[in-house]
Coordinates of C-alpha atoms in Angstrom, one line a residue:
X1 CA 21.7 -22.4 76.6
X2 CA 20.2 -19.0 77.5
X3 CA 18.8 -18.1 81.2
X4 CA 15.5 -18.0 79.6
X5 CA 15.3 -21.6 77.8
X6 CA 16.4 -23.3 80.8
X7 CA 13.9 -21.7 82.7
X8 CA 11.1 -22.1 80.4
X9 CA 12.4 -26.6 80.2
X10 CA 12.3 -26.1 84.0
X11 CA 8.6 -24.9 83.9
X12 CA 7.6 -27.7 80.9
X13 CA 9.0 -30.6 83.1
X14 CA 7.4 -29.3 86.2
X15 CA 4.3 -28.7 83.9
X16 CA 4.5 -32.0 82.6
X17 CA 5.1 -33.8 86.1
X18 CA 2.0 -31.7 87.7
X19 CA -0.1 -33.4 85.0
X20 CA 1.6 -36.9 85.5
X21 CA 0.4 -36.7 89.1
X22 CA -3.0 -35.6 88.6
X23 CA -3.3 -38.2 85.9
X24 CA -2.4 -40.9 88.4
X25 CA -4.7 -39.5 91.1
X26 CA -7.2 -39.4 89.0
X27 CA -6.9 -42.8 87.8
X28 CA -6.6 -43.5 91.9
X29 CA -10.0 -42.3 92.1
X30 CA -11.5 -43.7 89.6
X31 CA -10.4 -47.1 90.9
X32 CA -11.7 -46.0 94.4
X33 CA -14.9 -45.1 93.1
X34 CA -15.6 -48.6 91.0
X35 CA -14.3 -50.1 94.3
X36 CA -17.0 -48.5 96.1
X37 CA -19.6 -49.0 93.5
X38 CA -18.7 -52.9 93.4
X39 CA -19.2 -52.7 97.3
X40 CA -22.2 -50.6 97.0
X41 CA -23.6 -53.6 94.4
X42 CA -22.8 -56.2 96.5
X43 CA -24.2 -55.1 99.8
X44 CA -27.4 -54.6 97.6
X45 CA -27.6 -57.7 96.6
X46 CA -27.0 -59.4 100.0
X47 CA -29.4 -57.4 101.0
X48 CA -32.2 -58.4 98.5
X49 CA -31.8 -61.4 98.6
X50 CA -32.0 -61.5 102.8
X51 CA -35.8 -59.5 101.4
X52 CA -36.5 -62.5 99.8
X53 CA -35.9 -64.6 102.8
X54 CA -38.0 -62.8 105.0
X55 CA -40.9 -62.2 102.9
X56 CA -40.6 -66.4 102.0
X57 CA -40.8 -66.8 105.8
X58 CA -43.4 -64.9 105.6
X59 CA -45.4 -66.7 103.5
X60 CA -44.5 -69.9 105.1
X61 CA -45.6 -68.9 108.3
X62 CA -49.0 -67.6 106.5
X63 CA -49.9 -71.1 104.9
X64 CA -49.0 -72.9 108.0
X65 CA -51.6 -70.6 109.9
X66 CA -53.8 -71.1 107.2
X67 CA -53.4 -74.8 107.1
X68 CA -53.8 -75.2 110.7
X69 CA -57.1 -73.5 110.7
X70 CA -58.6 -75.4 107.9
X71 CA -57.1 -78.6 109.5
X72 CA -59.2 -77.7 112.8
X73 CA -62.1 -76.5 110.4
X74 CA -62.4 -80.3 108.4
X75 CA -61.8 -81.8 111.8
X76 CA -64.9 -80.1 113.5
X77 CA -68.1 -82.6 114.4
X78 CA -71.1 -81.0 112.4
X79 CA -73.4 -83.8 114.3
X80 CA -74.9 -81.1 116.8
X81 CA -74.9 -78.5 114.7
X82 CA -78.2 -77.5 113.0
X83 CA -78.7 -78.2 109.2
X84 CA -77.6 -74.6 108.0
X85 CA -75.0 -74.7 110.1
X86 CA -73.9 -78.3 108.5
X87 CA -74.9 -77.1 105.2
X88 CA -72.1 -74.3 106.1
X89 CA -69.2 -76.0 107.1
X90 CA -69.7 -78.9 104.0
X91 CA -69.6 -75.6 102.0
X92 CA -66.5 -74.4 103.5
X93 CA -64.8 -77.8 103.5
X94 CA -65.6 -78.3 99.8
X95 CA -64.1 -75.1 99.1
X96 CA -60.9 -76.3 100.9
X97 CA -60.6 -79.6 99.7
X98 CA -61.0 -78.3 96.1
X99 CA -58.5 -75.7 96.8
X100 CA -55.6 -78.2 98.0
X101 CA -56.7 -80.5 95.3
X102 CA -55.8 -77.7 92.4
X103 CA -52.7 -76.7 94.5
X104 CA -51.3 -80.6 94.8

Protein backbone atom coordinates (compact mmCIF):
# COMPACT_ATOMS: atom_id res chain seq x y z
CA UNK A 1 0.00 0.00 0.00
CA UNK A 2 1.14 3.35 -1.29
CA UNK A 3 2.15 6.50 1.07
CA UNK A 4 -0.88 8.12 -0.32
CA UNK A 5 -3.74 5.43 0.38
CA UNK A 6 -2.76 5.05 3.77
CA UNK A 7 -2.96 8.52 4.33
CA UNK A 8 -6.12 9.18 2.57
CA UNK A 9 -7.72 5.66 5.15
CA UNK A 10 -6.08 7.66 7.90
CA UNK A 11 -8.05 10.88 7.00
CA UNK A 12 -11.56 8.58 6.20
CA UNK A 13 -11.35 6.99 9.71
CA UNK A 14 -10.56 10.16 11.39
CA UNK A 15 -13.39 11.64 9.08
CA UNK A 16 -15.59 9.04 10.07
CA UNK A 17 -14.83 9.18 13.96
CA UNK A 18 -15.25 13.18 13.93
CA UNK A 19 -18.82 12.53 12.69
CA UNK A 20 -19.35 9.51 15.14
CA UNK A 21 -18.69 12.12 17.90
CA UNK A 22 -20.75 14.79 16.73
CA UNK A 23 -23.51 12.33 16.12
CA UNK A 24 -23.38 11.28 19.79
CA UNK A 25 -23.24 14.82 21.03
CA UNK A 26 -25.77 15.77 19.19
CA UNK A 27 -27.93 13.03 20.26
CA UNK A 28 -26.57 14.25 24.04
CA UNK A 29 -28.25 17.41 23.29
CA UNK A 30 -31.15 16.48 22.06
CA UNK A 31 -31.74 14.34 25.22
CA UNK A 32 -30.69 17.45 27.36
CA UNK A 33 -33.00 19.56 25.69
CA UNK A 34 -36.29 17.12 26.04
CA UNK A 35 -34.91 16.86 29.55
CA UNK A 36 -35.30 20.38 30.00
CA UNK A 37 -38.44 20.80 28.13
CA UNK A 38 -40.08 17.93 30.37
CA UNK A 39 -38.81 20.11 33.42
CA UNK A 40 -39.97 23.21 31.80
CA UNK A 41 -43.59 21.34 31.45
CA UNK A 42 -43.72 20.25 34.71
CA UNK A 43 -42.77 23.29 36.65
CA UNK A 44 -45.67 24.82 34.50
CA UNK A 45 -48.02 22.69 35.58
CA UNK A 46 -47.24 22.83 39.32
CA UNK A 47 -47.46 26.05 38.84
CA UNK A 48 -51.02 26.30 37.36
CA UNK A 49 -52.38 24.32 39.18
CA UNK A 50 -50.94 26.40 42.64
CA UNK A 51 -53.16 29.45 40.21
CA UNK A 52 -55.88 27.52 40.68
CA UNK A 53 -55.58 27.24 44.34
CA UNK A 54 -55.20 30.66 44.97
CA UNK A 55 -57.77 32.05 42.83
CA UNK A 56 -60.26 29.07 44.59
CA UNK A 57 -59.18 30.63 47.91
CA UNK A 58 -60.01 33.50 46.56
CA UNK A 59 -63.39 32.89 45.84
CA UNK A 60 -63.88 31.13 49.08
CA UNK A 61 -62.93 33.90 51.00
CA UNK A 62 -65.28 36.13 48.69
CA UNK A 63 -68.54 34.08 49.47
CA UNK A 64 -67.73 33.88 53.05
CA UNK A 65 -67.61 37.78 53.13
CA UNK A 66 -70.51 37.82 51.16
CA UNK A 67 -72.38 35.39 53.31
CA UNK A 68 -71.44 37.02 56.37
CA UNK A 69 -72.87 40.21 55.35
CA UNK A 70 -76.15 38.96 54.17
CA UNK A 71 -76.25 36.79 57.35
CA UNK A 72 -75.98 40.31 59.41
CA UNK A 73 -78.31 41.82 56.73
CA UNK A 74 -81.47 38.99 57.38
CA UNK A 75 -80.57 39.27 60.96
CA UNK A 76 -81.19 43.17 61.23
CA UNK A 77 -84.53 44.27 63.33
CA UNK A 78 -86.64 46.41 60.74
CA UNK A 79 -89.13 47.19 63.75
CA UNK A 80 -87.79 50.89 64.18
CA UNK A 81 -87.10 51.48 60.95
CA UNK A 82 -89.56 53.53 58.85
CA UNK A 83 -91.78 51.73 56.28
CA UNK A 84 -89.42 52.59 53.14
CA UNK A 85 -86.76 51.61 55.05
CA UNK A 86 -88.66 48.10 55.91
CA UNK A 87 -89.96 48.04 52.45
CA UNK A 88 -85.96 48.08 51.63
CA UNK A 89 -84.47 45.60 53.55
CA UNK A 90 -87.65 42.89 52.75
CA UNK A 91 -86.54 43.79 49.11
CA UNK A 92 -82.98 42.96 49.71
CA UNK A 93 -83.71 39.86 51.80
CA UNK A 94 -86.02 38.54 49.16
CA UNK A 95 -83.32 39.00 46.71
CA UNK A 96 -81.02 36.91 48.97
CA UNK A 97 -83.14 34.24 49.92
CA UNK A 98 -84.12 33.65 46.33
CA UNK A 99 -80.58 33.79 45.37
CA UNK A 100 -79.42 30.84 47.90
CA UNK A 101 -82.60 29.12 47.06
CA UNK A 102 -81.46 28.81 43.07
CA UNK A 103 -77.77 28.15 44.34
CA UNK A 104 -78.95 25.09 46.91
Amino acid sequence: MGRKKAKQQIRERSDLSRKESLDYLWDKKKEADAEKERKFEERYQIAFALEQKRIDLERDKFEFKRMTKEDKLLRTDTSAMSIEEQEYYKNVKNQILSRRSAQA
